[in-house]
Amino acid sequence: MSEVIITVRGESETRVRAEEAAVRVTVSTDGPTRGPVVERAQERAASVQDGLVAHLRSGEVSEWSSARVSVWSDRPWNNDGAQLPLVHHASVELSATFTDAGALSWWLGDVTESDDVQVTAVEWRLAHETRVRVERKVAASAVQVAVERAAAYAEALGLASVTAVEIADAGLLDRHPDAAMPRMMSARAEAGPSFSLQAPEIVVSATVEGRFRAE
């Protein structure tokens, strides 16, 4: 047995405490008259924005935006099939990135005291610099696992030399790139009544496939 091609897979995973939370809230109002409905939505959204600006200045928010404003009208129907008078609606969607879980909990409790404000999402994640550093470390670890696994196979066959021929993300060696790695799994949270939020751990994983020549 002079040469053998060994194909293996290497995996690695680590957990890192989330550093920031992306939160989205929607201010929604409705009523029989368009002007007051729009005005109330603007006033409530301005109040929410003022809170975000304060947290931005204190360093507890890294960025925020007011991405979408919608105004529309419709005529609802009652149970008897009769069309009711026109109802006007207005909504403003705001998003922010919090870097402090305590500040986020306090802010959510404050803004949701109003029935006009709904929390639509809270997504925990890593800061960009941390994500890049951890993904590189996990990917390198996955490659090392593949190398060690190939070496173990070669040793079992009585071969001493192992040389890498190909290394790729999972699936790419077989031309099925649907499992690209490394992968970061973000944590989503539904805001509860108490809004006592704690940053969860983010799972960062990597899977690679490799072909090695053993002699």
PDB file of C-alpha atoms in Angstrom:
ATOM      1  CA  MET A   1       0.000   0.000   0.000  1.00  0.00           C
ATOM      2  CA  SER A   2       1.921   3.001  -1.282  1.00  0.00           C
ATOM      3  CA  GLU A   3      -0.668   5.812  -1.218  1.00  0.00           C
ATOM      4  CA  VAL A   4      -4.182   6.297   0.119  1.00  0.00           C
ATOM      5  CA  ILE A   5      -6.546   9.271  -0.163  1.00  0.00           C
ATOM      6  CA  ILE A   6      -8.351   9.891   3.132  1.00  0.00           C
ATOM      7  CA  THR A   7     -11.455  12.090   3.282  1.00  0.00           C
ATOM      8  CA  VAL A   8     -12.547  13.317   6.708  1.00  0.00           C
ATOM      9  CA  ARG A   9     -14.671  15.947   8.385  1.00  0.00           C
ATOM     10  CA  GLY A  10     -13.604  18.231  11.224  1.00  0.00           C
ATOM     11  CA  GLU A  11     -15.936  20.065  13.607  1.00  0.00           C
ATOM     12  CA  SER A  12     -15.472  22.686  16.289  1.00  0.00           C
ATOM     13  CA  GLU A  13     -17.847  24.678  18.459  1.00  0.00           C
ATOM     14  CA  THR A  14     -17.607  27.337  21.142  1.00  0.00           C
ATOM     15  CA  ARG A  15     -19.996  29.495  23.164  1.00  0.00           C
ATOM     16  CA  VAL A  16     -19.524  33.205  23.694  1.00  0.00           C
ATOM     17  CA  ARG A  17     -21.671  35.546  25.772  1.00  0.00           C
ATOM     18  CA  ALA A  18     -23.689  37.901  23.565  1.00  0.00           C
ATOM     19  CA  GLU A  19     -22.424  41.478  23.597  1.00  0.00           C
ATOM     20  CA  GLU A  20     -25.287  43.387  21.997  1.00  0.00           C
ATOM     21  CA  ALA A  21     -28.990  43.152  21.269  1.00  0.00           C
ATOM     22  CA  ALA A  22     -30.807  44.362  18.175  1.00  0.00           C
ATOM     23  CA  VAL A  23     -34.314  45.405  19.182  1.00  0.00           C
ATOM     24  CA  ARG A  24     -37.246  46.526  17.041  1.00  0.00           C
ATOM     25  CA  VAL A  25     -40.356  48.309  18.253  1.00  0.00           C
ATOM     26  CA  THR A  26     -43.397  49.574  16.390  1.00  0.00           C
ATOM     27  CA  VAL A  27     -45.510  52.568  17.343  1.00  0.00           C
ATOM     28  CA  SER A  28     -49.077  52.038  16.062  1.00  0.00           C
ATOM     29  CA  THR A  29     -52.116  54.286  16.352  1.00  0.00           C
ATOM     30  CA  ASP A  30     -55.587  54.316  14.835  1.00  0.00           C
ATOM     31  CA  GLY A  31     -58.783  56.315  14.986  1.00  0.00           C
ATOM     32  CA  PRO A  32     -61.609  57.900  13.013  1.00  0.00           C
ATOM     33  CA  THR A  33     -59.705  61.064  12.008  1.00  0.00           C
ATOM     34  CA  ARG A  34     -56.476  60.951  10.014  1.00  0.00           C
ATOM     35  CA  GLY A  35     -54.795  64.084  11.400  1.00  0.00           C
ATOM     36  CA  PRO A  36     -54.970  63.204  15.117  1.00  0.00           C
ATOM     37  CA  VAL A  37     -53.947  59.596  14.383  1.00  0.00           C
ATOM     38  CA  VAL A  38     -50.789  60.660  12.553  1.00  0.00           C
ATOM     39  CA  GLU A  39     -50.011  63.317  15.147  1.00  0.00           C
ATOM     40  CA  ARG A  40     -50.294  60.827  18.021  1.00  0.00           C
ATOM     41  CA  ALA A  41     -47.998  58.370  16.242  1.00  0.00           C
ATOM     42  CA  GLN A  42     -45.426  61.095  15.635  1.00  0.00           C
ATOM     43  CA  GLU A  43     -45.537  62.266  19.253  1.00  0.00           C
ATOM     44  CA  ARG A  44     -45.157  58.760  20.676  1.00  0.00           C
ATOM     45  CA  ALA A  45     -42.363  57.914  18.232  1.00  0.00           C
ATOM     46  CA  ALA A  46     -40.567  61.134  19.187  1.00  0.00           C
ATOM     47  CA  SER A  47     -40.728  60.108  22.836  1.00  0.00           C
ATOM     48  CA  VAL A  48     -39.219  56.716  22.016  1.00  0.00           C
ATOM     49  CA  GLN A  49     -36.500  58.379  19.940  1.00  0.00           C
ATOM     50  CA  ASP A  50     -35.637  60.745  22.795  1.00  0.00           C
ATOM     51  CA  GLY A  51     -34.973  57.726  25.014  1.00  0.00           C
ATOM     52  CA  LEU A  52     -32.753  56.131  22.385  1.00  0.00           C
ATOM     53  CA  VAL A  53     -30.773  59.347  21.959  1.00  0.00           C
ATOM     54  CA  ALA A  54     -30.188  59.477  25.718  1.00  0.00           C
ATOM     55  CA  HIS A  55     -28.900  55.896  25.737  1.00  0.00           C
ATOM     56  CA  LEU A  56     -26.751  56.631  22.695  1.00  0.00           C
ATOM     57  CA  ARG A  57     -25.089  59.516  24.522  1.00  0.00           C
ATOM     58  CA  SER A  58     -24.441  57.322  27.561  1.00  0.00           C
ATOM     59  CA  GLY A  59     -22.848  54.612  25.417  1.00  0.00           C
ATOM     60  CA  GLU A  60     -25.527  51.972  26.084  1.00  0.00           C
ATOM     61  CA  VAL A  61     -26.787  52.165  22.475  1.00  0.00           C
ATOM     62  CA  SER A  62     -24.364  51.958  19.557  1.00  0.00           C
ATOM     63  CA  GLU A  63     -26.866  52.949  16.842  1.00  0.00           C
ATOM     64  CA  TRP A  64     -30.556  53.485  16.236  1.00  0.00           C
ATOM     65  CA  SER A  65     -32.824  54.308  13.320  1.00  0.00           C
ATOM     66  CA  SER A  66     -36.414  55.043  12.375  1.00  0.00           C
ATOM     67  CA  ALA A  67     -36.697  52.870   9.307  1.00  0.00           C
ATOM     68  CA  ARG A  68     -40.306  52.899   8.196  1.00  0.00           C
ATOM     69  CA  VAL A  69     -43.387  55.092   8.508  1.00  0.00           C
ATOM     70  CA  SER A  70     -46.784  53.906   7.242  1.00  0.00           C
ATOM     71  CA  VAL A  71     -50.155  55.657   7.055  1.00  0.00           C
ATOM     72  CA  TRP A  72     -53.234  53.934   5.631  1.00  0.00           C
ATOM     73  CA  SER A  73     -57.001  53.725   5.952  1.00  0.00           C
ATOM     74  CA  ASP A  74     -59.621  50.992   5.683  1.00  0.00           C
ATOM     75  CA  ARG A  75     -63.294  50.330   6.267  1.00  0.00           C
ATOM     76  CA  PRO A  76     -63.815  47.403   8.644  1.00  0.00           C
ATOM     77  CA  TRP A  77     -66.884  45.152   8.594  1.00  0.00           C
ATOM     78  CA  ASN A  78     -69.076  44.282  11.554  1.00  0.00           C
ATOM     79  CA  ASN A  79     -70.528  40.862  12.384  1.00  0.00           C
ATOM     80  CA  ASP A  80     -73.668  41.621  10.379  1.00  0.00           C
ATOM     81  CA  GLY A  81     -71.675  42.178   7.192  1.00  0.00           C
ATOM     82  CA  ALA A  82     -72.133  45.928   7.175  1.00  0.00           C
ATOM     83  CA  GLN A  83     -69.166  48.176   6.352  1.00  0.00           C
ATOM     84  CA  LEU A  84     -68.243  50.528   9.188  1.00  0.00           C
ATOM     85  CA  PRO A  85     -66.927  54.103   8.927  1.00  0.00           C
ATOM     86  CA  LEU A  86     -63.394  54.719   7.735  1.00  0.00           C
ATOM     87  CA  VAL A  87     -60.590  53.944  10.233  1.00  0.00           C
ATOM     88  CA  HIS A  88     -57.181  55.576   9.837  1.00  0.00           C
ATOM     89  CA  HIS A  89     -53.913  53.931  10.908  1.00  0.00           C
ATOM     90  CA  ALA A  90     -50.342  55.117  11.378  1.00  0.00           C
ATOM     91  CA  SER A  91     -47.222  53.210  12.382  1.00  0.00           C
ATOM     92  CA  VAL A  92     -43.546  54.008  12.898  1.00  0.00           C
ATOM     93  CA  GLU A  93     -40.916  51.256  13.119  1.00  0.00           C
ATOM     94  CA  LEU A  94     -37.763  51.925  15.123  1.00  0.00           C
ATOM     95  CA  SER A  95     -34.686  49.781  15.698  1.00  0.00           C
ATOM     96  CA  ALA A  96     -31.678  50.093  17.968  1.00  0.00           C
ATOM     97  CA  THR A  97     -28.603  48.150  19.015  1.00  0.00           C
ATOM     98  CA  PHE A  98     -28.089  47.990  22.780  1.00  0.00           C
ATOM     99  CA  THR A  99     -24.730  47.077  24.290  1.00  0.00           C
ATOM    100  CA  ASP A 100     -26.036  46.863  27.861  1.00  0.00           C
ATOM    101  CA  ALA A 101     -28.671  44.315  28.919  1.00  0.00           C
ATOM    102  CA  GLY A 102     -29.690  46.310  31.987  1.00  0.00           C
ATOM    103  CA  ALA A 103     -30.272  49.456  29.947  1.00  0.00           C
ATOM    104  CA  LEU A 104     -32.279  47.452  27.405  1.00  0.00           C
ATOM    105  CA  SER A 105     -34.498  45.990  30.130  1.00  0.00           C
ATOM    106  CA  TRP A 106     -35.147  49.425  31.590  1.00  0.00           C
ATOM    107  CA  TRP A 107     -35.868  50.963  28.193  1.00  0.00           C
ATOM    108  CA  LEU A 108     -38.287  48.234  27.155  1.00  0.00           C
ATOM    109  CA  GLY A 109     -40.181  48.543  30.420  1.00  0.00           C
ATOM    110  CA  ASP A 110     -40.440  52.286  29.911  1.00  0.00           C
ATOM    111  CA  VAL A 111     -41.580  52.387  26.271  1.00  0.00           C
ATOM    112  CA  THR A 112     -44.112  49.578  26.583  1.00  0.00           C
ATOM    113  CA  GLU A 113     -46.049  51.395  29.285  1.00  0.00           C
ATOM    114  CA  SER A 114     -47.907  52.875  26.327  1.00  0.00           C
ATOM    115  CA  ASP A 115     -50.443  50.679  24.507  1.00  0.00           C
ATOM    116  CA  ASP A 116     -49.261  52.306  21.266  1.00  0.00           C
ATOM    117  CA  VAL A 117     -45.829  50.617  21.423  1.00  0.00           C
ATOM    118  CA  GLN A 118     -45.186  46.951  20.630  1.00  0.00           C
ATOM    119  CA  VAL A 119     -41.850  45.131  20.868  1.00  0.00           C
ATOM    120  CA  THR A 120     -41.511  43.064  17.686  1.00  0.00           C
ATOM    121  CA  ALA A 121     -38.058  41.488  18.138  1.00  0.00           C
ATOM    122  CA  VAL A 122     -35.018  41.239  20.403  1.00  0.00           C
ATOM    123  CA  GLU A 123     -32.049  39.480  18.796  1.00  0.00           C
ATOM    124  CA  TRP A 124     -28.818  38.920  20.711  1.00  0.00           C
ATOM    125  CA  ARG A 125     -25.524  38.775  18.823  1.00  0.00           C
ATOM    126  CA  LEU A 126     -21.776  39.316  19.020  1.00  0.00           C
ATOM    127  CA  ALA A 127     -20.005  42.540  18.155  1.00  0.00           C
ATOM    128  CA  HIS A 128     -18.421  42.484  14.691  1.00  0.00           C
ATOM    129  CA  GLU A 129     -14.811  42.336  15.946  1.00  0.00           C
ATOM    130  CA  THR A 130     -15.602  39.519  18.357  1.00  0.00           C
ATOM    131  CA  ARG A 131     -17.518  37.562  15.726  1.00  0.00           C
ATOM    132  CA  VAL A 132     -14.619  37.736  13.243  1.00  0.00           C
ATOM    133  CA  ARG A 133     -12.072  36.707  15.882  1.00  0.00           C
ATOM    134  CA  VAL A 134     -14.145  33.790  17.208  1.00  0.00           C
ATOM    135  CA  GLU A 135     -15.078  32.518  13.735  1.00  0.00           C
ATOM    136  CA  ARG A 136     -11.395  32.443  12.718  1.00  0.00           C
ATOM    137  CA  LYS A 137     -10.481  30.567  15.882  1.00  0.00           C
ATOM    138  CA  VAL A 138     -13.291  28.017  15.482  1.00  0.00           C
ATOM    139  CA  ALA A 139     -12.520  27.474  11.789  1.00  0.00           C
ATOM    140  CA  ALA A 140      -8.839  26.848  12.559  1.00  0.00           C
ATOM    141  CA  SER A 141      -9.822  24.405  15.292  1.00  0.00           C
ATOM    142  CA  ALA A 142     -12.098  22.509  12.887  1.00  0.00           C
ATOM    143  CA  VAL A 143      -9.216  22.170  10.400  1.00  0.00           C
ATOM    144  CA  GLN A 144      -6.950  20.867  13.165  1.00  0.00           C
ATOM    145  CA  VAL A 145      -9.556  18.249  14.070  1.00  0.00           C
ATOM    146  CA  ALA A 146      -9.673  17.129  10.431  1.00  0.00           C
ATOM    147  CA  VAL A 147      -5.859  16.873  10.296  1.00  0.00           C
ATOM    148  CA  GLU A 148      -5.727  14.817  13.503  1.00  0.00           C
ATOM    149  CA  ARG A 149      -8.528  12.546  12.277  1.00  0.00           C
ATOM    150  CA  ALA A 150      -6.755  11.947   8.971  1.00  0.00           C
ATOM    151  CA  ALA A 151      -3.511  11.206  10.816  1.00  0.00           C
ATOM    152  CA  ALA A 152      -5.333   8.662  13.007  1.00  0.00           C
ATOM    153  CA  TYR A 153      -6.723   6.897   9.933  1.00  0.00           C
ATOM    154  CA  ALA A 154      -3.297   6.862   8.300  1.00  0.00           C
ATOM    155  CA  GLU A 155      -1.685   5.432  11.416  1.00  0.00           C
ATOM    156  CA  ALA A 156      -4.279   2.676  11.543  1.00  0.00           C
ATOM    157  CA  LEU A 157      -3.294   1.781   7.967  1.00  0.00           C
ATOM    158  CA  GLY A 158       0.386   1.737   8.837  1.00  0.00           C
ATOM    159  CA  LEU A 159       1.135   4.929   6.924  1.00  0.00           C
ATOM    160  CA  ALA A 160       3.319   7.647   8.390  1.00  0.00           C
ATOM    161  CA  SER A 161       3.056  10.713   6.122  1.00  0.00           C
ATOM    162  CA  VAL A 162      -0.173  12.748   5.772  1.00  0.00           C
ATOM    163  CA  THR A 163      -0.415  15.669   3.327  1.00  0.00           C
ATOM    164  CA  ALA A 164      -3.484  17.886   2.836  1.00  0.00           C
ATOM    165  CA  VAL A 165      -4.878  17.839  -0.707  1.00  0.00           C
ATOM    166  CA  GLU A 166      -8.137  19.785  -0.246  1.00  0.00           C
ATOM    167  CA  ILE A 167      -9.817  21.642   2.611  1.00  0.00           C
ATOM    168  CA  ALA A 168     -13.284  23.160   2.231  1.00  0.00           C
ATOM    169  CA  ASP A 169     -16.417  24.147   4.084  1.00  0.00           C
ATOM    170  CA  ALA A 170     -18.823  21.284   4.655  1.00  0.00           C
ATOM    171  CA  GLY A 171     -20.477  20.227   1.393  1.00  0.00           C
ATOM    172  CA  LEU A 172     -18.153  22.082  -0.978  1.00  0.00           C
ATOM    173  CA  LEU A 173     -16.014  19.057  -1.787  1.00  0.00           C
ATOM    174  CA  ASP A 174     -19.130  17.352  -3.127  1.00  0.00           C
ATOM    175  CA  ARG A 175     -20.358  20.574  -4.786  1.00  0.00           C
ATOM    176  CA  HIS A 176     -23.294  21.009  -2.420  1.00  0.00           C
ATOM    177  CA  PRO A 177     -22.461  24.364  -0.733  1.00  0.00           C
ATOM    178  CA  ASP A 178     -25.543  24.440   1.503  1.00  0.00           C
ATOM    179  CA  ALA A 179     -23.721  24.105   4.802  1.00  0.00           C
ATOM    180  CA  ALA A 180     -21.116  26.871   4.684  1.00  0.00           C
ATOM    181  CA  MET A 181     -19.116  27.291   7.903  1.00  0.00           C
ATOM    182  CA  PRO A 182     -18.325  28.780  10.298  1.00  0.00           C
ATOM    183  CA  ARG A 183     -21.838  29.448  11.466  1.00  0.00           C
ATOM    184  CA  MET A 184     -23.005  31.746  14.221  1.00  0.00           C
ATOM    185  CA  MET A 185     -26.343  31.000  15.835  1.00  0.00           C
ATOM    186  CA  SER A 186     -27.917  34.179  17.163  1.00  0.00           C
ATOM    187  CA  ALA A 187     -30.276  34.058  20.115  1.00  0.00           C
ATOM    188  CA  ARG A 188     -33.762  35.514  19.857  1.00  0.00           C
ATOM    189  CA  ALA A 189     -35.794  36.529  22.836  1.00  0.00           C
ATOM    190  CA  GLU A 190     -39.387  37.488  23.319  1.00  0.00           C
ATOM    191  CA  ALA A 191     -39.696  40.431  25.669  1.00  0.00           C
ATOM    192  CA  GLY A 192     -41.656  39.369  28.733  1.00  0.00           C
ATOM    193  CA  PRO A 193     -43.697  41.451  31.171  1.00  0.00           C
ATOM    194  CA  SER A 194     -40.763  42.049  33.554  1.00  0.00           C
ATOM    195  CA  PHE A 195     -38.188  42.828  30.833  1.00  0.00           C
ATOM    196  CA  SER A 196     -35.418  41.491  33.055  1.00  0.00           C
ATOM    197  CA  LEU A 197     -33.151  40.445  30.224  1.00  0.00           C
ATOM    198  CA  GLN A 198     -29.765  38.740  30.439  1.00  0.00           C
ATOM    199  CA  ALA A 199     -27.420  38.269  27.519  1.00  0.00           C
ATOM    200  CA  PRO A 200     -27.416  34.581  26.443  1.00  0.00           C
ATOM    201  CA  GLU A 201     -24.522  32.593  25.022  1.00  0.00           C
ATOM    202  CA  ILE A 202     -24.064  32.565  21.254  1.00  0.00           C
ATOM    203  CA  VAL A 203     -23.024  29.258  19.674  1.00  0.00           C
ATOM    204  CA  VAL A 204     -20.325  29.623  17.007  1.00  0.00           C
ATOM    205  CA  SER A 205     -19.567  26.429  15.085  1.00  0.00           C
ATOM    206  CA  ALA A 206     -17.510  25.358  12.100  1.00  0.00           C
ATOM    207  CA  THR A 207     -17.429  22.195   9.997  1.00  0.00           C
ATOM    208  CA  VAL A 208     -14.844  21.493   7.320  1.00  0.00           C
ATOM    209  CA  GLU A 209     -14.143  18.615   4.977  1.00  0.00           C
ATOM    210  CA  GLY A 210     -10.662  17.624   3.863  1.00  0.00           C
ATOM    211  CA  ARG A 211      -8.881  15.202   1.590  1.00  0.00           C
ATOM    212  CA  PHE A 212      -5.437  14.004   2.621  1.00  0.00           C
ATOM    213  CA  ARG A 213      -2.801  11.908   0.898  1.00  0.00           C
ATOM    214  CA  ALA A 214      -1.289   9.301   3.201  1.00  0.00           C
ATOM    215  CA  GLU A 215       1.924   7.464   2.320  1.00  0.00           C
TER     216      GLU A 215
END
